[in-house]
PDB file of C-alpha atoms in Angstrom:
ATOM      1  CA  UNK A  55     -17.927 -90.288-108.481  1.00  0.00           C
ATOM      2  CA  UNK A  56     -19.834 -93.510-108.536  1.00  0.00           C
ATOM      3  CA  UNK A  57     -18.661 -96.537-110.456  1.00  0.00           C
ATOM      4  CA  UNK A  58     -21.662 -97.179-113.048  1.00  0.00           C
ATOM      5  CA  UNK A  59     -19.942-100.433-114.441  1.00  0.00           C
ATOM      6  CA  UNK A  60     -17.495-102.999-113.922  1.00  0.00           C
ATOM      7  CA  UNK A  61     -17.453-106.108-115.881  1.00  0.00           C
ATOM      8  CA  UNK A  62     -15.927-108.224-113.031  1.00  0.00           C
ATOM      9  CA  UNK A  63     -18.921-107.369-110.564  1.00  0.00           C
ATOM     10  CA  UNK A  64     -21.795-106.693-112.714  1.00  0.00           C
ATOM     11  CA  UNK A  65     -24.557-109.126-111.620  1.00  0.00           C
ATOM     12  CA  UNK A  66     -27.966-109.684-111.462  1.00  0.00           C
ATOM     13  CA  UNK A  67     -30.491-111.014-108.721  1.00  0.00           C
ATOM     14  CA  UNK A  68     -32.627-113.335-110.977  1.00  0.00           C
ATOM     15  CA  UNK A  69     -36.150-114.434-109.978  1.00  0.00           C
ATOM     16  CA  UNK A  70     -39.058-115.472-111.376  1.00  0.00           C
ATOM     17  CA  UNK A  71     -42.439-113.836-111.770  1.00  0.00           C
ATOM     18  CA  UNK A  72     -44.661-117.000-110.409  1.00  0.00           C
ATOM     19  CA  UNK A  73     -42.283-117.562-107.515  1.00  0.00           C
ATOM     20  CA  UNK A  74     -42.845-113.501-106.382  1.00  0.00           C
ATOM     21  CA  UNK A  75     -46.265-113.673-107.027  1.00  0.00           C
ATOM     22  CA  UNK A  76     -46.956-116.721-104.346  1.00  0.00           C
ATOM     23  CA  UNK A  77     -44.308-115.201-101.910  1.00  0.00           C
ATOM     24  CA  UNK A  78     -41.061-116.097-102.395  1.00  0.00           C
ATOM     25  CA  UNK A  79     -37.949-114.464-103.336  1.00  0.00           C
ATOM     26  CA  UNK A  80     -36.229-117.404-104.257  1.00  0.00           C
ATOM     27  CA  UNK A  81     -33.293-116.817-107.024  1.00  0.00           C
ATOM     28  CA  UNK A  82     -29.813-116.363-106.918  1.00  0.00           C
ATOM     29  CA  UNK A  83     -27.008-113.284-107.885  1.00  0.00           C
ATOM     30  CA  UNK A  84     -25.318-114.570-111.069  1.00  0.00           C
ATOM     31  CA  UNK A  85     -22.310-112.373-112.293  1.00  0.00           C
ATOM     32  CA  UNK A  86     -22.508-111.895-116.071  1.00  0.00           C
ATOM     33  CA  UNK A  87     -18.693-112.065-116.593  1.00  0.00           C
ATOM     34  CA  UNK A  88     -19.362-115.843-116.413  1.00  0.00           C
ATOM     35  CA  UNK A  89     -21.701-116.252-119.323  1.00  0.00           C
ATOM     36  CA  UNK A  90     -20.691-115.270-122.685  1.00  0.00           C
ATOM     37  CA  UNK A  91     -23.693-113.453-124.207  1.00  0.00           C
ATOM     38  CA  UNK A  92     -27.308-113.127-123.453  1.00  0.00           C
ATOM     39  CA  UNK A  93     -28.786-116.197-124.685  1.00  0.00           C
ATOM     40  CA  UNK A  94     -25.874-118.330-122.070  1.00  0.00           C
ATOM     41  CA  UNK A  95     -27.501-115.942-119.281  1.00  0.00           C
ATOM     42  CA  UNK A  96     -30.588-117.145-119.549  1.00  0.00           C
ATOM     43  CA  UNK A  97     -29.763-120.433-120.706  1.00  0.00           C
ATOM     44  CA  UNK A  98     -28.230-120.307-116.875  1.00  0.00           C
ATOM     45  CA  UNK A  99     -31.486-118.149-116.085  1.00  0.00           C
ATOM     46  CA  UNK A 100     -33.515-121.511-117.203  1.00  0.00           C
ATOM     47  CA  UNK A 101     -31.692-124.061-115.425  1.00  0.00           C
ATOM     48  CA  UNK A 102     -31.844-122.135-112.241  1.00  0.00           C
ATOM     49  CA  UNK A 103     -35.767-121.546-112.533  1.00  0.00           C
ATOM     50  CA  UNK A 104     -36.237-125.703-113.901  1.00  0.00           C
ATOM     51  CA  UNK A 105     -38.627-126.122-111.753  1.00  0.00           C
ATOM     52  CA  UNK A 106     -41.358-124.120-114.005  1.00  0.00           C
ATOM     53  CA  UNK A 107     -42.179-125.000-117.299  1.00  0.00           C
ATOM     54  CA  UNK A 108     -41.942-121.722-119.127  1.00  0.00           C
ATOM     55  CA  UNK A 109     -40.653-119.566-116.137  1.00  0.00           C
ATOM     56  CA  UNK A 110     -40.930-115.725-116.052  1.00  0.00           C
ATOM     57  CA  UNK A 111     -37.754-114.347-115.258  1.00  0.00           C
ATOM     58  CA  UNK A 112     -38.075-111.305-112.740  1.00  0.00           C
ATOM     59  CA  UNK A 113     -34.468-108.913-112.709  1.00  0.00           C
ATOM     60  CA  UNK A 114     -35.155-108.603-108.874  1.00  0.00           C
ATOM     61  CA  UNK A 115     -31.966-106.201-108.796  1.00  0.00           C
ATOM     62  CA  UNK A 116     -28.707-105.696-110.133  1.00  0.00           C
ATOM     63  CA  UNK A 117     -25.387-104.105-109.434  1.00  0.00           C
ATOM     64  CA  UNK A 118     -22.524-102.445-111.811  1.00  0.00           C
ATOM     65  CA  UNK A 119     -25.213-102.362-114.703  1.00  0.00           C
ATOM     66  CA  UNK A 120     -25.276 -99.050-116.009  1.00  0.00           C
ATOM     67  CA  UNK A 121     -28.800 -96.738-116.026  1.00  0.00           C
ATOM     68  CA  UNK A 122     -31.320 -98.227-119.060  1.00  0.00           C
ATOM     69  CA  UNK A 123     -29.249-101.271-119.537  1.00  0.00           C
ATOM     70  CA  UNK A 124     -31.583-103.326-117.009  1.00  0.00           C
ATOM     71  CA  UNK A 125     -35.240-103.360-116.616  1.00  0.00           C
ATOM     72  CA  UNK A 126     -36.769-105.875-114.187  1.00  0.00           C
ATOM     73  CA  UNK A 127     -38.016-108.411-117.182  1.00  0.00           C
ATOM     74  CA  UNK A 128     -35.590-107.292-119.583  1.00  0.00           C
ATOM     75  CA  UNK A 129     -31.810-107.126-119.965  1.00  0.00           C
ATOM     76  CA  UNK A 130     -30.010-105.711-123.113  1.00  0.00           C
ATOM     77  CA  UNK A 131     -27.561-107.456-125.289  1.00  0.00           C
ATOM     78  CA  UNK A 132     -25.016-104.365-125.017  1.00  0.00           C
ATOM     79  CA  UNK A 133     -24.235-105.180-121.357  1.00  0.00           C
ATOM     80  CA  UNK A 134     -22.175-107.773-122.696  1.00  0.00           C
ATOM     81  CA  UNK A 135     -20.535-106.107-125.865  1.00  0.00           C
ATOM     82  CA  UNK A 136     -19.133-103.317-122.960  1.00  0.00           C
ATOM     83  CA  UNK A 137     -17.697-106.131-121.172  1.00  0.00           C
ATOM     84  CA  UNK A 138     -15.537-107.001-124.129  1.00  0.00           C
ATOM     85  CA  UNK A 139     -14.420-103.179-124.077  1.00  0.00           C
ATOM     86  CA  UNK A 140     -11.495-101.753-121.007  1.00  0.00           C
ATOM     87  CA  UNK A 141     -13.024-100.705-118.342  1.00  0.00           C
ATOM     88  CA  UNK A 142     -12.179 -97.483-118.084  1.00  0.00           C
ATOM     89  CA  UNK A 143     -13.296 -97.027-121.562  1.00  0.00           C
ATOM     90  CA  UNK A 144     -16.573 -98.829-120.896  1.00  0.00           C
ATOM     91  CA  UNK A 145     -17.144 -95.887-118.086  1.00  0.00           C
ATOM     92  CA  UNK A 146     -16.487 -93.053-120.456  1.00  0.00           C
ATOM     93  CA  UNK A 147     -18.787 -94.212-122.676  1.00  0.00           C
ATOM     94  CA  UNK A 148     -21.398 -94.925-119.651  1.00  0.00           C
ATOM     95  CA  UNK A 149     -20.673 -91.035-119.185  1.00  0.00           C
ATOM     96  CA  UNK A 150     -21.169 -90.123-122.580  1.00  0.00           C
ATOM     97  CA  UNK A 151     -24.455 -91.827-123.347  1.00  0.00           C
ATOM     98  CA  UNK A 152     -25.855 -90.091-120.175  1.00  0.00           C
ATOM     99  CA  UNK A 153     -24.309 -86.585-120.947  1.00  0.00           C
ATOM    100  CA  UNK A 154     -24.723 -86.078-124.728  1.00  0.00           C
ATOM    101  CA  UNK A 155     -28.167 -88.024-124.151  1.00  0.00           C
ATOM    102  CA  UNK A 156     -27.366 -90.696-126.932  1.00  0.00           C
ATOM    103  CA  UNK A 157     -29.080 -94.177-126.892  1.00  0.00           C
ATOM    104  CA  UNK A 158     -26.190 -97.242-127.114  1.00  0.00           C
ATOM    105  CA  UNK A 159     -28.951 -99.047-129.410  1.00  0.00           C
ATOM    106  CA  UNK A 160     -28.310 -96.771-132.081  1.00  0.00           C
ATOM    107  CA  UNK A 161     -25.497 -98.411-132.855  1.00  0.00           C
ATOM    108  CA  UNK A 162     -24.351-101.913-134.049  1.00  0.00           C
ATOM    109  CA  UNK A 163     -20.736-102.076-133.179  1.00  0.00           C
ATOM    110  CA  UNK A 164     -20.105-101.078-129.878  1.00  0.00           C
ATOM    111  CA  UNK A 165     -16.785-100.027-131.004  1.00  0.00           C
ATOM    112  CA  UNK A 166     -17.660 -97.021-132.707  1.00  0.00           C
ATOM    113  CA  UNK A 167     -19.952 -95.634-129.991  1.00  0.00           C
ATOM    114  CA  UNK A 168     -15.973 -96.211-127.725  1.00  0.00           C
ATOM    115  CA  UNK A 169     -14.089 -94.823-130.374  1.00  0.00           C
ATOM    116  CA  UNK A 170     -16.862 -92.006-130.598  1.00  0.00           C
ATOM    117  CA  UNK A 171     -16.988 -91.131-126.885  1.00  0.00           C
ATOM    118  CA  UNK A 172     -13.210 -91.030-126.422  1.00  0.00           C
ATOM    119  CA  UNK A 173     -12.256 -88.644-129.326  1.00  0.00           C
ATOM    120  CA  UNK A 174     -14.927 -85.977-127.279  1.00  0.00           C
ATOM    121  CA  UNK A 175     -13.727 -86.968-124.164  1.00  0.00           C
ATOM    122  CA  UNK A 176     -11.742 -83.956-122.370  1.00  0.00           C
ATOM    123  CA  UNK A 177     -11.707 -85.394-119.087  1.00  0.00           C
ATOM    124  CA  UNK A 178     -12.826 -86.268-115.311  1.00  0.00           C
ATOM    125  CA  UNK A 179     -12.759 -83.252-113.129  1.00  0.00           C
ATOM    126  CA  UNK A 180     -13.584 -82.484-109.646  1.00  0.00           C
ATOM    127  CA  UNK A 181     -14.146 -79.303-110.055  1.00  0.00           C
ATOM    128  CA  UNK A 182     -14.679 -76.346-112.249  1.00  0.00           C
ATOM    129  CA  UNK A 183     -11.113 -75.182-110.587  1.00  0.00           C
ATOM    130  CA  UNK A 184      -9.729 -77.819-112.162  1.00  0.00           C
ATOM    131  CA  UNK A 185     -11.135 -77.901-115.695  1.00  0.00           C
ATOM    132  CA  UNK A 186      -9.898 -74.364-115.608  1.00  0.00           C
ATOM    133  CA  UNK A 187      -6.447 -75.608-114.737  1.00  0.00           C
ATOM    134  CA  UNK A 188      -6.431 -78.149-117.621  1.00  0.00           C
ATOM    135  CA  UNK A 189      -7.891 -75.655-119.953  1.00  0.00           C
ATOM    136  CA  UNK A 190      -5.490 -72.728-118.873  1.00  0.00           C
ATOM    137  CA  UNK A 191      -2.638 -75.287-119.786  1.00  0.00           C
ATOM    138  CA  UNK A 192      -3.340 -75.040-123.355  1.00  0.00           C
ATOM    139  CA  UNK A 193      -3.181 -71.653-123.273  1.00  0.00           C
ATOM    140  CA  UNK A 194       0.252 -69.544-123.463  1.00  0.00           C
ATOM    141  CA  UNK A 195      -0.383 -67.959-119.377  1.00  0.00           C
ATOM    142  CA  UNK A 196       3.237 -66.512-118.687  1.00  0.00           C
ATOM    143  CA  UNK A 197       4.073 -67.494-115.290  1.00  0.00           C
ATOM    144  CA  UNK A 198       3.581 -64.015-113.739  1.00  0.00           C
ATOM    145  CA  UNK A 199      -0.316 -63.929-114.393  1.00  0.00           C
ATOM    146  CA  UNK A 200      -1.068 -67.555-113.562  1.00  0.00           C
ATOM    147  CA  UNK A 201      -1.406 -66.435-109.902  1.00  0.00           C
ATOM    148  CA  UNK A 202      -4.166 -63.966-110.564  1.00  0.00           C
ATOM    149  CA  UNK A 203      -5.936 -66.337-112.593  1.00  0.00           C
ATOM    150  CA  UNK A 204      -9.481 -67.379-111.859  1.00  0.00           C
ATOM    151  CA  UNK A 205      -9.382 -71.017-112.602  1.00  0.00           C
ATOM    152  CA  UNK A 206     -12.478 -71.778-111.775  1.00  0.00           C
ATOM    153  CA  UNK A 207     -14.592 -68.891-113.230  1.00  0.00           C
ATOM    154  CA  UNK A 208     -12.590 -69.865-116.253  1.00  0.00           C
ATOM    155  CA  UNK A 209     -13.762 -73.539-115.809  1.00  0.00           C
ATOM    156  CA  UNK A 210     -17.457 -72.400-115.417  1.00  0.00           C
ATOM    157  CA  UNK A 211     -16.842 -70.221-118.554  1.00  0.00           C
ATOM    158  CA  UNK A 212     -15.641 -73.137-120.215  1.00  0.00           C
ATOM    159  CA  UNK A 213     -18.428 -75.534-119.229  1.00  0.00           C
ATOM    160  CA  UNK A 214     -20.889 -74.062-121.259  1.00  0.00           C
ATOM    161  CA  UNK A 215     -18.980 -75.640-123.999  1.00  0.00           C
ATOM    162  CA  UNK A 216     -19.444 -79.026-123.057  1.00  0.00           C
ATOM    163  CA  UNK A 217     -21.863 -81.748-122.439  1.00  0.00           C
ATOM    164  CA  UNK A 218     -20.919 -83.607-118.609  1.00  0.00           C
ATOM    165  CA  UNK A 219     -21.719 -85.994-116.654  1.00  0.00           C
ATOM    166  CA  UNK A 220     -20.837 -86.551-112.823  1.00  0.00           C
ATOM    167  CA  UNK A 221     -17.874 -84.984-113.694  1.00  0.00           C
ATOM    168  CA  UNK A 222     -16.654 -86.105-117.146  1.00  0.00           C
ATOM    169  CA  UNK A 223     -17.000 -83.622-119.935  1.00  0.00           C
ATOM    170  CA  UNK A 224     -17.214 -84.561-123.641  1.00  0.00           C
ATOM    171  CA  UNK A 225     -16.884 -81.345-126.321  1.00  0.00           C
ATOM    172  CA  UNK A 226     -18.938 -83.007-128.902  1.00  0.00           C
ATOM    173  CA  UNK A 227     -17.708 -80.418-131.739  1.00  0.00           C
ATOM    174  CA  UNK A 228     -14.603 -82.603-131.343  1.00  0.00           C
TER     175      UNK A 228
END
């Protein structure tokens, strides 16, 4: 599975429009873990580009940013309320906004979009096999028919209950 965000590494390759536009790529990665919120970034975004009067900034390209959260003029204000959130948290939420198709804007604390996505979280899985297995374990198998269980025909079967996303599944009836 692919990381989709880490608040130590997230960065972005900032430009301008008028530099591209007469050839040059000139800008510079800045990592947003060292600027408090949006309006520091491109305070920074400013100083860097001081050379125009009203520059254009261009989002060249950018790295642990998750999907919709970065546009090439455009960078959204949540980026930094998921860096105040745990990592690992920040990624199941990441997972649930892309499996349950919900929009992160939609909400005004970012807290209750985590709290949300982690009371419908069931898990990361590699498999079907192994949602199976974690499935099966709430279930009262005696020990003699475990090995003629199906785990991952069971794992499929249970699948169609949830929403997922590169492997983590969220039951949203939760």
């Amino acid at each position: 599975m692919k990381e989709i965000f880490n608040t130590k590494s997230a960065a972005v390759y900032v430009g301008t429009y008028k530099k591209y536009n007469e050839g040059s790529l000139f800008g510079k990665w800045m990592q947003l873990a060292d600027y408090a919120d949006k309006a520091e970034f491109y305070k920074a975004c400013r100083q860097l580009h001081k050379d125009e009067d009203d520059p254009e900034f261009m989002f060249q390209d950018w790295e642990y940013i998750p999907e919709g959260m970065c546009e090439e003029s455009w960078i959204s204000e949540k980026v930094w309320q998921l860096m105040g959130v745990d990592d690992d948290d920040a990624v199941i939420v990441m997972h649930y906004c892309s499996a349950c198709s919900i929009n992160m804007d939609d909400y005004e604390d970012i807290t209750d979009l985590v709290d949300e996505a982690k009371k419908k979280f069931i898990g990361c899985f590699d498999s079907l096999a192994e949602l199976g297995e974690a499935e099966a374990e709430c279930m009262d198998i005696p020990d003699f028919y475990q090995r003629y269980f199906d785990y991952e025909a069971f794992g499929r079967d249970c699948a169609f209950d949830y929403y997922e996303d590169d492997g983590y599944y969220f039951d949203t009836n939760r």
